[in-house]
């Protein structure tokens, strides 16, 4: 008979539950390491049919390592699993593993697509660069605030201009310089590292035909194109382009029960960073006259009726549909074509 295994993964230990023929035959714990789990499964569950675990910080590593070892690993949506695991009277790692094993046995779960290592490397690069840029902004704002306390207002300016202005204002303020200059040095160093990661990102985008394709869309740059391509991976992962908007949490939530039926705010599910990038691209489309297109005309009409924010969200949603359709067809963005035609 086949076995069904549930793994409740944490940073140090993983709780394991094994079921066979509708009954639990073994449960225990081991180190949170795929090799240790594979050894244990070969001993207690040689005929494993499904090995189920939830999405989490270690899920990508576990999935690929277990799959490479020949284990039928399945990563399921943690939100979906939570509804079933909450039925247990006591919340413990062992009970969660039992619940996951039960879900594996009955097949009541929603499997999620685990991204490949190449996609995760690119996404990690984007996240690291974004974090360094944020730190640069925080440091510059901190320097401006501290100097303003002493009546030293830094003029507007970015990059080298900002650094030169700070040094010029600190001339003659030796005591304050000993405090501000270390912050300025950290700002220079962080800015340099952010620029290095930016160059790596540009190199990846230039080498990717899909990224170059998406960058023909107004408001879509290197970061947005790379983030979208690595999130989608294969366009065939979505049967319909319209599904991408819902996957990114850009569609409205609906509540219907009896006579009550209404739509709420967008769901905000999925990749929050990519959702924010698409919103920024939509903002560019709506605010820059050089971005004329059928999509912009539709968005401006929507803006008159619903306001800027709602229109920007709607444009972002349709933009995600268009970008997926472009990846699927290999066609460049045509500004002259209306939204429906562009989306295919």
Tab-separated table of N, CA and C in Angstrom, residues 109-273:
chain	number	residue	atom	x	y	z
A	109	UNK	N	-6.294	19.579	-1.408
A	109	UNK	CA	-5.280	20.617	-1.254
A	109	UNK	C	-5.169	21.386	-2.574
A	110	UNK	N	-4.512	22.509	-2.507
A	110	UNK	CA	-4.269	23.323	-3.695
A	110	UNK	C	-2.757	23.437	-3.883
A	111	UNK	N	-2.266	22.756	-4.888
A	111	UNK	CA	-0.827	22.774	-5.152
A	111	UNK	C	-0.405	24.110	-5.755
A	112	UNK	N	0.724	24.620	-5.317
A	112	UNK	CA	1.244	25.871	-5.848
A	112	UNK	C	2.456	25.581	-6.743
A	113	UNK	N	2.682	26.473	-7.682
A	113	UNK	CA	3.823	26.330	-8.572
A	113	UNK	C	5.070	26.877	-7.881
A	114	UNK	N	6.078	26.045	-7.767
A	114	UNK	CA	7.334	26.445	-7.132
A	114	UNK	C	8.287	26.942	-8.210
A	115	UNK	N	8.807	28.131	-8.026
A	115	UNK	CA	9.681	28.728	-9.036
A	115	UNK	C	11.030	28.023	-9.086
A	116	UNK	N	11.650	28.091	-10.257
A	116	UNK	CA	12.961	27.499	-10.444
A	116	UNK	C	14.055	28.360	-9.829
A	117	UNK	N	15.235	27.779	-9.718
A	117	UNK	CA	16.355	28.483	-9.090
A	117	UNK	C	16.774	29.710	-9.892
A	118	UNK	N	16.749	29.610	-11.229
A	118	UNK	CA	17.149	30.756	-12.050
A	118	UNK	C	16.220	31.944	-11.828
A	119	UNK	N	14.938	31.670	-11.765
A	119	UNK	CA	13.972	32.744	-11.516
A	119	UNK	C	14.168	33.333	-10.131
A	120	UNK	N	14.437	32.472	-9.154
A	120	UNK	CA	14.625	32.976	-7.797
A	120	UNK	C	15.907	33.789	-7.667
A	121	UNK	N	16.937	33.445	-8.426
A	121	UNK	CA	18.161	34.250	-8.404
A	121	UNK	C	17.889	35.658	-8.918
A	122	UNK	N	17.140	35.744	-10.025
A	122	UNK	CA	16.805	37.058	-10.575
A	122	UNK	C	15.920	37.843	-9.616
A	123	UNK	N	14.964	37.174	-8.986
A	123	UNK	CA	14.084	37.850	-8.032
A	123	UNK	C	14.861	38.304	-6.794
A	124	UNK	N	15.839	37.494	-6.384
A	124	UNK	CA	16.675	37.882	-5.253
A	124	UNK	C	17.507	39.111	-5.595
A	125	UNK	N	17.990	39.168	-6.827
A	125	UNK	CA	18.748	40.340	-7.271
A	125	UNK	C	17.884	41.585	-7.228
A	126	UNK	N	16.653	41.480	-7.715
A	126	UNK	CA	15.732	42.623	-7.691
A	126	UNK	C	15.452	43.056	-6.259
A	127	UNK	N	15.211	42.082	-5.375
A	127	UNK	CA	14.895	42.404	-3.981
A	127	UNK	C	16.083	43.057	-3.282
A	128	UNK	N	17.296	42.547	-3.552
A	128	UNK	CA	18.492	43.114	-2.916
A	128	UNK	C	18.724	44.543	-3.386
A	129	UNK	N	18.603	44.785	-4.680
A	129	UNK	CA	18.778	46.139	-5.203
A	129	UNK	C	17.724	47.090	-4.639
A	130	UNK	N	16.484	46.629	-4.582
A	130	UNK	CA	15.405	47.466	-4.049
A	130	UNK	C	15.673	47.850	-2.602
A	131	UNK	N	16.191	46.894	-1.836
A	131	UNK	CA	16.485	47.174	-0.432
A	131	UNK	C	17.605	48.188	-0.289
A	132	UNK	N	18.646	48.070	-1.108
A	132	UNK	CA	19.748	49.023	-1.038
A	132	UNK	C	19.306	50.421	-1.454
A	133	UNK	N	18.455	50.502	-2.467
A	133	UNK	CA	17.928	51.808	-2.882
A	133	UNK	C	17.108	52.428	-1.757
A	134	UNK	N	16.329	51.606	-1.072
A	134	UNK	CA	15.538	52.103	0.057
A	134	UNK	C	16.441	52.618	1.176
A	135	UNK	N	17.515	51.891	1.456
A	135	UNK	CA	18.460	52.319	2.490
A	135	UNK	C	19.114	53.644	2.105
A	136	UNK	N	19.461	53.797	0.831
A	136	UNK	CA	20.040	55.068	0.362
A	136	UNK	C	19.086	56.224	0.612
A	137	UNK	N	17.820	56.001	0.301
A	137	UNK	CA	16.822	57.051	0.509
A	137	UNK	C	16.666	57.377	1.987
A	138	UNK	N	16.650	56.334	2.814
A	138	UNK	CA	16.521	56.560	4.259
A	138	UNK	C	17.724	57.320	4.818
A	139	UNK	N	18.919	56.979	4.353
A	139	UNK	CA	20.120	57.665	4.826
A	139	UNK	C	20.128	59.134	4.398
A	140	UNK	N	19.766	59.411	3.162
A	140	UNK	CA	19.744	60.792	2.690
A	140	UNK	C	18.704	61.614	3.445
A	141	UNK	N	17.551	61.002	3.697
A	141	UNK	CA	16.516	61.705	4.467
A	141	UNK	C	16.976	61.949	5.908
A	142	UNK	N	17.690	60.971	6.471
A	142	UNK	CA	18.209	61.132	7.833
A	142	UNK	C	19.217	62.279	7.890
A	143	UNK	N	20.090	62.339	6.904
A	143	UNK	CA	21.087	63.424	6.859
A	143	UNK	C	20.398	64.771	6.715
A	144	UNK	N	19.412	64.863	5.852
A	144	UNK	CA	18.680	66.119	5.675
A	144	UNK	C	18.017	66.552	6.981
A	145	UNK	N	17.382	65.592	7.677
A	145	UNK	CA	16.694	65.925	8.916
A	145	UNK	C	17.638	66.378	10.015
A	146	UNK	N	18.765	65.687	10.162
A	146	UNK	CA	19.725	66.052	11.206
A	146	UNK	C	20.337	67.422	10.963
A	147	UNK	N	20.674	67.709	9.725
A	147	UNK	CA	21.302	68.995	9.423
A	147	UNK	C	20.307	70.146	9.497
A	148	UNK	N	19.062	69.844	9.219
A	148	UNK	CA	18.044	70.887	9.277
A	148	UNK	C	17.869	71.405	10.707
A	149	UNK	N	18.126	70.528	11.686
A	149	UNK	CA	18.021	70.927	13.088
A	149	UNK	C	18.968	72.081	13.422
A	150	UNK	N	20.089	72.136	12.721
A	150	UNK	CA	21.096	73.167	12.976
A	150	UNK	C	21.042	74.286	11.934
A	151	UNK	N	19.914	74.367	11.247
A	151	UNK	CA	19.730	75.438	10.277
A	151	UNK	C	20.439	75.230	8.966
A	152	UNK	N	20.887	74.014	8.697
A	152	UNK	CA	21.589	73.715	7.443
A	152	UNK	C	20.627	72.963	6.525
A	153	UNK	N	19.998	73.689	5.629
A	153	UNK	CA	19.007	73.104	4.718
A	153	UNK	C	19.713	72.716	3.419
A	154	UNK	N	19.697	71.435	3.100
A	154	UNK	CA	20.364	70.928	1.899
A	154	UNK	C	19.501	71.226	0.679
A	155	UNK	N	20.041	71.875	-0.346
A	155	UNK	CA	19.265	72.148	-1.563
A	155	UNK	C	18.859	70.851	-2.259
A	156	UNK	N	17.862	70.970	-3.122
A	156	UNK	CA	17.410	69.801	-3.883
A	156	UNK	C	18.536	69.304	-4.770
A	157	UNK	N	18.640	68.002	-4.865
A	157	UNK	CA	19.683	67.400	-5.688
A	157	UNK	C	19.861	65.939	-5.352
A	158	UNK	N	20.219	65.161	-6.356
A	158	UNK	CA	20.410	63.731	-6.154
A	158	UNK	C	21.832	63.338	-6.517
A	159	UNK	N	22.213	62.143	-6.107
A	159	UNK	CA	23.505	61.604	-6.472
A	159	UNK	C	24.661	62.421	-5.944
A	160	UNK	N	25.649	62.655	-6.824
A	160	UNK	CA	26.853	63.393	-6.422
A	160	UNK	C	26.518	64.814	-5.980
A	161	UNK	N	25.461	65.390	-6.558
A	161	UNK	CA	25.058	66.750	-6.169
A	161	UNK	C	24.684	66.803	-4.694
A	162	UNK	N	23.965	65.788	-4.232
A	162	UNK	CA	23.574	65.738	-2.825
A	162	UNK	C	24.807	65.678	-1.926
A	163	UNK	N	25.763	64.802	-2.251
A	163	UNK	CA	26.976	64.674	-1.446
A	163	UNK	C	27.786	65.951	-1.410
A	164	UNK	N	27.914	66.622	-2.552
A	164	UNK	CA	28.667	67.886	-2.604
A	164	UNK	C	27.988	68.966	-1.776
A	165	UNK	N	26.657	69.007	-1.826
A	165	UNK	CA	25.918	70.005	-1.042
A	165	UNK	C	26.102	69.784	0.453
A	166	UNK	N	26.109	68.522	0.868
A	166	UNK	CA	26.288	68.218	2.286
A	166	UNK	C	27.669	68.662	2.752
A	167	UNK	N	28.692	68.324	2.001
A	167	UNK	CA	30.054	68.705	2.389
A	167	UNK	C	30.231	70.221	2.409
A	168	UNK	N	29.621	70.912	1.480
A	168	UNK	CA	29.734	72.365	1.425
A	168	UNK	C	29.084	73.008	2.645
A	169	UNK	N	27.909	72.498	3.045
A	169	UNK	CA	27.219	73.068	4.201
A	169	UNK	C	27.936	72.740	5.513
A	170	UNK	N	28.627	71.601	5.553
A	170	UNK	CA	29.323	71.210	6.784
A	170	UNK	C	30.639	71.958	6.984
A	171	UNK	N	31.068	72.688	5.975
A	171	UNK	CA	32.311	73.440	6.086
A	171	UNK	C	32.185	74.483	7.197
A	172	UNK	N	33.038	74.385	8.190
A	172	UNK	CA	32.986	75.292	9.331
A	172	UNK	C	32.190	74.757	10.496
A	173	UNK	N	31.608	73.558	10.372
A	173	UNK	CA	30.844	72.921	11.466
A	173	UNK	C	31.540	71.607	11.813
A	174	UNK	N	32.682	71.722	12.475
A	174	UNK	CA	33.520	70.557	12.725
A	174	UNK	C	32.832	69.522	13.613
A	175	UNK	N	32.149	69.978	14.661
A	175	UNK	CA	31.487	69.036	15.585
A	175	UNK	C	30.391	68.259	14.875
A	176	UNK	N	29.591	68.958	14.084
A	176	UNK	CA	28.511	68.286	13.354
A	176	UNK	C	29.073	67.387	12.254
A	177	UNK	N	30.191	67.767	11.678
A	177	UNK	CA	30.793	66.966	10.604
A	177	UNK	C	31.176	65.579	11.089
A	178	UNK	N	31.639	65.489	12.351
A	178	UNK	CA	32.037	64.188	12.885
A	178	UNK	C	30.854	63.228	13.017
A	179	UNK	N	29.657	63.793	13.012
A	179	UNK	CA	28.452	62.962	13.099
A	179	UNK	C	27.898	62.650	11.713
A	180	UNK	N	27.850	63.642	10.855
A	180	UNK	CA	27.195	63.501	9.558
A	180	UNK	C	28.061	62.767	8.540
A	181	UNK	N	29.374	63.033	8.544
A	181	UNK	CA	30.237	62.443	7.518
A	181	UNK	C	30.248	60.908	7.528
A	182	UNK	N	30.212	60.225	8.699
A	182	UNK	CA	30.080	58.762	8.653
A	182	UNK	C	28.787	58.300	7.974
A	183	UNK	N	27.692	59.042	8.206
A	183	UNK	CA	26.436	58.714	7.518
A	183	UNK	C	26.573	58.927	6.018
A	184	UNK	N	27.254	60.018	5.658
A	184	UNK	CA	27.446	60.293	4.229
A	184	UNK	C	28.318	59.229	3.583
A	185	UNK	N	29.329	58.753	4.311
A	185	UNK	CA	30.188	57.693	3.787
A	185	UNK	C	29.392	56.401	3.586
A	186	UNK	N	28.514	56.093	4.541
A	186	UNK	CA	27.658	54.908	4.404
A	186	UNK	C	26.716	55.070	3.211
A	187	UNK	N	26.234	56.301	3.007
A	187	UNK	CA	25.354	56.577	1.864
A	187	UNK	C	26.090	56.347	0.548
A	188	UNK	N	27.337	56.825	0.464
A	188	UNK	CA	28.135	56.618	-0.746
A	188	UNK	C	28.348	55.127	-1.007
A	189	UNK	N	28.703	54.375	0.053
A	189	UNK	CA	28.961	52.951	-0.114
A	189	UNK	C	27.719	52.180	-0.539
A	190	UNK	N	26.590	52.473	0.097
A	190	UNK	CA	25.341	51.791	-0.247
A	190	UNK	C	24.916	52.125	-1.670
A	191	UNK	N	25.086	53.380	-2.051
A	191	UNK	CA	24.730	53.816	-3.402
A	191	UNK	C	25.589	53.105	-4.442
A	192	UNK	N	26.853	52.928	-4.142
A	192	UNK	CA	27.750	52.236	-5.071
A	192	UNK	C	27.355	50.775	-5.243
A	193	UNK	N	26.999	50.110	-4.134
A	193	UNK	CA	26.592	48.703	-4.225
A	193	UNK	C	25.252	48.555	-4.937
A	194	UNK	N	24.336	49.504	-4.716
A	194	UNK	CA	23.053	49.472	-5.420
A	194	UNK	C	23.271	49.628	-6.923
A	195	UNK	N	24.217	50.502	-7.301
A	195	UNK	CA	24.527	50.687	-8.717
A	195	UNK	C	25.105	49.417	-9.326
A	196	UNK	N	25.932	48.692	-8.558
A	196	UNK	CA	26.507	47.439	-9.050
A	196	UNK	C	25.423	46.401	-9.294
A	197	UNK	N	24.491	46.274	-8.355
A	197	UNK	CA	23.382	45.335	-8.560
A	197	UNK	C	22.506	45.780	-9.720
A	198	UNK	N	22.369	47.094	-9.892
A	198	UNK	CA	21.605	47.603	-11.025
A	198	UNK	C	22.234	47.223	-12.351
A	199	UNK	N	23.568	47.269	-12.420
A	199	UNK	CA	24.252	46.863	-13.650
A	199	UNK	C	24.050	45.377	-13.932
A	200	UNK	N	24.060	44.563	-12.883
A	200	UNK	CA	23.785	43.135	-13.070
A	200	UNK	C	22.374	42.917	-13.590
A	201	UNK	N	21.439	43.685	-13.066
A	201	UNK	CA	20.046	43.559	-13.480
A	201	UNK	C	19.866	43.956	-14.940
A	202	UNK	N	20.538	45.024	-15.345
A	202	UNK	CA	20.453	45.467	-16.743
A	202	UNK	C	21.031	44.402	-17.669
A	203	UNK	N	22.123	43.778	-17.250
A	203	UNK	CA	22.733	42.729	-18.070
A	203	UNK	C	21.780	41.552	-18.256
A	204	UNK	N	21.071	41.185	-17.193
A	204	UNK	CA	20.096	40.090	-17.293
A	204	UNK	C	18.966	40.463	-18.238
A	205	UNK	N	18.473	41.700	-18.128
A	205	UNK	CA	17.374	42.144	-18.980
A	205	UNK	C	17.785	42.183	-20.447
A	206	UNK	N	19.005	42.635	-20.713
A	206	UNK	CA	19.478	42.693	-22.097
A	206	UNK	C	19.617	41.311	-22.707
A	207	UNK	N	19.961	40.339	-21.883
A	207	UNK	CA	20.143	38.974	-22.384
A	207	UNK	C	18.829	38.227	-22.532
A	208	UNK	N	17.748	38.791	-22.020
A	208	UNK	CA	16.442	38.122	-22.053
A	208	UNK	C	15.564	38.742	-23.133
A	209	UNK	N	15.152	37.937	-24.091
A	209	UNK	CA	14.263	38.427	-25.136
A	209	UNK	C	12.908	38.826	-24.558
A	210	UNK	N	12.441	38.094	-23.554
A	210	UNK	CA	11.150	38.401	-22.942
A	210	UNK	C	11.179	39.762	-22.252
A	211	UNK	N	12.272	40.063	-21.550
A	211	UNK	CA	12.393	41.363	-20.879
A	211	UNK	C	12.431	42.493	-21.888
A	212	UNK	N	13.191	42.318	-22.960
A	212	UNK	CA	13.253	43.354	-23.991
A	212	UNK	C	11.887	43.573	-24.619
A	213	UNK	N	11.128	42.506	-24.752
A	213	UNK	CA	9.780	42.594	-25.314
A	213	UNK	C	8.871	43.435	-24.416
A	214	UNK	N	8.898	43.155	-23.121
A	214	UNK	CA	8.024	43.869	-22.186
A	214	UNK	C	8.431	45.317	-22.011
A	215	UNK	N	9.703	45.625	-22.203
A	215	UNK	CA	10.165	46.993	-22.028
A	215	UNK	C	9.708	47.916	-23.154
A	216	UNK	N	9.018	47.375	-24.165
A	216	UNK	CA	8.412	48.217	-25.196
A	216	UNK	C	7.116	48.858	-24.698
A	217	UNK	N	6.646	48.438	-23.519
A	217	UNK	CA	5.440	49.017	-22.921
A	217	UNK	C	5.818	50.300	-22.179
A	218	UNK	N	5.070	51.390	-22.356
A	218	UNK	CA	5.366	52.633	-21.621
A	218	UNK	C	5.317	52.408	-20.119
A	219	UNK	N	6.317	52.907	-19.417
A	219	UNK	CA	6.344	52.790	-17.965
A	219	UNK	C	6.950	51.512	-17.443
A	220	UNK	N	7.273	50.564	-18.316
A	220	UNK	CA	7.856	49.288	-17.908
A	220	UNK	C	9.358	49.339	-18.171
A	221	UNK	N	10.135	49.307	-17.098
A	221	UNK	CA	11.587	49.344	-17.214
A	221	UNK	C	12.210	48.010	-16.895
A	222	UNK	N	13.486	48.059	-16.575
A	222	UNK	CA	14.250	46.836	-16.330
A	222	UNK	C	13.701	46.066	-15.131
A	223	UNK	N	13.449	46.769	-14.031
A	223	UNK	CA	13.009	46.105	-12.804
A	223	UNK	C	11.639	45.463	-12.995
A	224	UNK	N	10.698	46.220	-13.571
A	224	UNK	CA	9.345	45.689	-13.754
A	224	UNK	C	9.344	44.520	-14.723
A	225	UNK	N	10.065	44.641	-15.836
A	225	UNK	CA	10.095	43.570	-16.830
A	225	UNK	C	10.709	42.301	-16.253
A	226	UNK	N	11.828	42.444	-15.549
A	226	UNK	CA	12.485	41.273	-14.965
A	226	UNK	C	11.604	40.623	-13.905
A	227	UNK	N	10.982	41.446	-13.074
A	227	UNK	CA	10.114	40.909	-12.020
A	227	UNK	C	8.929	40.168	-12.612
A	228	UNK	N	8.353	40.703	-13.690
A	228	UNK	CA	7.191	40.059	-14.308
A	228	UNK	C	7.586	38.738	-14.958
A	229	UNK	N	8.685	38.736	-15.697
A	229	UNK	CA	9.117	37.514	-16.386
A	229	UNK	C	9.447	36.404	-15.394
A	230	UNK	N	10.138	36.750	-14.312
A	230	UNK	CA	10.510	35.721	-13.335
A	230	UNK	C	9.313	35.252	-12.513
A	231	UNK	N	8.307	36.104	-12.374
A	231	UNK	CA	7.108	35.684	-11.653
A	231	UNK	C	6.248	34.755	-12.503
A	232	UNK	N	6.128	35.062	-13.792
A	232	UNK	CA	5.308	34.248	-14.687
A	232	UNK	C	6.041	32.972	-15.093
A	233	UNK	N	7.363	33.113	-15.318
A	233	UNK	CA	8.224	32.039	-15.815
A	233	UNK	C	7.775	31.574	-17.203
A	234	UNK	N	6.825	30.678	-17.270
A	234	UNK	CA	6.323	30.184	-18.555
A	234	UNK	C	4.921	30.730	-18.779
A	235	UNK	N	4.672	31.453	-19.891
A	235	UNK	CA	3.316	31.978	-20.141
A	235	UNK	C	2.246	30.901	-20.148
A	236	UNK	N	2.629	29.660	-20.469
A	236	UNK	CA	1.649	28.576	-20.504
A	236	UNK	C	1.185	28.176	-19.106
A	237	UNK	N	1.806	28.735	-18.067
A	237	UNK	CA	1.335	28.467	-16.706
A	237	UNK	C	-0.058	29.041	-16.474
A	238	UNK	N	-0.456	29.982	-17.328
A	238	UNK	CA	-1.789	30.584	-17.226
A	238	UNK	C	-2.522	30.332	-18.540
A	239	UNK	N	-3.667	29.664	-18.447
A	239	UNK	CA	-4.434	29.366	-19.655
A	239	UNK	C	-5.006	30.644	-20.266
A	240	UNK	N	-5.404	31.581	-19.415
A	240	UNK	CA	-5.968	32.836	-19.886
A	240	UNK	C	-5.148	33.998	-19.335
A	241	UNK	N	-4.934	35.001	-20.168
A	241	UNK	CA	-4.176	36.170	-19.725
A	241	UNK	C	-4.899	36.902	-18.603
A	242	UNK	N	-6.216	36.852	-18.603
A	242	UNK	CA	-6.986	37.553	-17.571
A	242	UNK	C	-6.747	36.972	-16.178
A	243	UNK	N	-6.300	35.739	-16.121
A	243	UNK	CA	-6.054	35.122	-14.817
A	243	UNK	C	-4.870	35.759	-14.092
A	244	UNK	N	-3.974	36.427	-14.834
A	244	UNK	CA	-2.781	37.008	-14.220
A	244	UNK	C	-3.162	38.128	-13.258
A	245	UNK	N	-4.152	38.951	-13.649
A	245	UNK	CA	-4.597	40.039	-12.777
A	245	UNK	C	-5.102	39.534	-11.442
A	246	UNK	N	-5.878	38.458	-11.467
A	246	UNK	CA	-6.380	37.872	-10.221
A	246	UNK	C	-5.250	37.248	-9.422
A	247	UNK	N	-4.299	36.613	-10.101
A	247	UNK	CA	-3.163	35.978	-9.434
A	247	UNK	C	-2.302	36.999	-8.705
A	248	UNK	N	-2.244	38.213	-9.222
A	248	UNK	CA	-1.451	39.263	-8.599
A	248	UNK	C	-2.257	40.087	-7.582
A	249	UNK	N	-3.503	39.708	-7.344
A	249	UNK	CA	-4.308	40.409	-6.347
A	249	UNK	C	-4.843	41.743	-6.810
A	250	UNK	N	-5.030	41.911	-8.127
A	250	UNK	CA	-5.503	43.182	-8.676
A	250	UNK	C	-6.982	43.161	-9.029
A	251	UNK	N	-7.672	42.087	-8.673
A	251	UNK	CA	-9.115	42.020	-8.908
A	251	UNK	C	-9.860	42.214	-7.593
A	252	UNK	N	-11.083	42.703	-7.695
A	252	UNK	CA	-11.862	42.996	-6.492
A	252	UNK	C	-12.335	41.716	-5.819
A	253	UNK	N	-12.427	41.780	-4.499
A	253	UNK	CA	-12.948	40.657	-3.729
A	253	UNK	C	-14.473	40.722	-3.728
A	254	UNK	N	-15.088	39.568	-3.739
A	254	UNK	CA	-16.552	39.499	-3.758
A	254	UNK	C	-17.049	38.733	-2.545
A	255	UNK	N	-18.122	39.246	-1.942
A	255	UNK	CA	-18.773	38.556	-0.824
A	255	UNK	C	-20.234	38.368	-1.184
A	256	UNK	N	-20.678	37.114	-1.193
A	256	UNK	CA	-22.068	36.807	-1.522
A	256	UNK	C	-22.586	35.769	-0.548
A	257	UNK	N	-23.672	36.103	0.125
A	257	UNK	CA	-24.316	35.180	1.057
A	257	UNK	C	-25.788	35.548	1.155
A	258	UNK	N	-26.637	34.668	0.658
A	258	UNK	CA	-28.066	34.965	0.681
A	258	UNK	C	-28.394	36.181	-0.173
A	259	UNK	N	-29.005	37.177	0.464
A	259	UNK	CA	-29.372	38.381	-0.262
A	259	UNK	C	-28.246	39.406	-0.323
A	260	UNK	N	-27.136	39.123	0.373
A	260	UNK	CA	-26.003	40.046	0.387
A	260	UNK	C	-25.048	39.675	-0.743
A	261	UNK	N	-24.716	40.649	-1.555
A	261	UNK	CA	-23.807	40.417	-2.674
A	261	UNK	C	-23.139	41.747	-3.033
A	262	UNK	N	-21.834	41.860	-2.732
A	262	UNK	CA	-21.142	43.104	-3.058
A	262	UNK	C	-19.670	42.828	-3.351
A	263	UNK	N	-19.078	43.771	-4.068
A	263	UNK	CA	-17.642	43.719	-4.377
A	263	UNK	C	-16.904	44.668	-3.451
A	264	UNK	N	-15.732	44.253	-3.006
A	264	UNK	CA	-14.945	45.078	-2.100
A	264	UNK	C	-13.686	45.594	-2.755
A	265	UNK	N	-12.651	45.786	-1.940
A	265	UNK	CA	-11.367	46.244	-2.448
A	265	UNK	C	-10.662	45.100	-3.179
A	266	UNK	N	-9.555	45.420	-3.835
A	266	UNK	CA	-8.789	44.361	-4.490
A	266	UNK	C	-8.268	43.382	-3.438
A	267	UNK	N	-8.038	42.155	-3.857
A	267	UNK	CA	-7.701	41.100	-2.902
A	267	UNK	C	-6.301	41.256	-2.314
A	268	UNK	N	-5.383	41.896	-3.038
A	268	UNK	CA	-3.991	42.055	-2.602
A	268	UNK	C	-3.326	40.710	-2.317
A	269	UNK	N	-3.707	39.691	-3.033
A	269	UNK	CA	-3.044	38.386	-2.917
A	269	UNK	C	-1.862	38.334	-3.887
A	270	UNK	N	-0.968	37.421	-3.663
A	270	UNK	CA	0.121	37.235	-4.598
A	270	UNK	C	1.314	38.135	-4.324
A	271	UNK	N	2.068	38.424	-5.385
A	271	UNK	CA	3.345	39.130	-5.293
A	271	UNK	C	3.098	40.621	-5.063
A	272	UNK	N	3.302	41.090	-3.832
A	272	UNK	CA	3.049	42.494	-3.499
A	272	UNK	C	4.018	43.429	-4.217
A	273	UNK	N	5.283	43.004	-4.342
A	273	UNK	CA	6.281	43.858	-4.997
A	273	UNK	C	5.942	44.061	-6.469
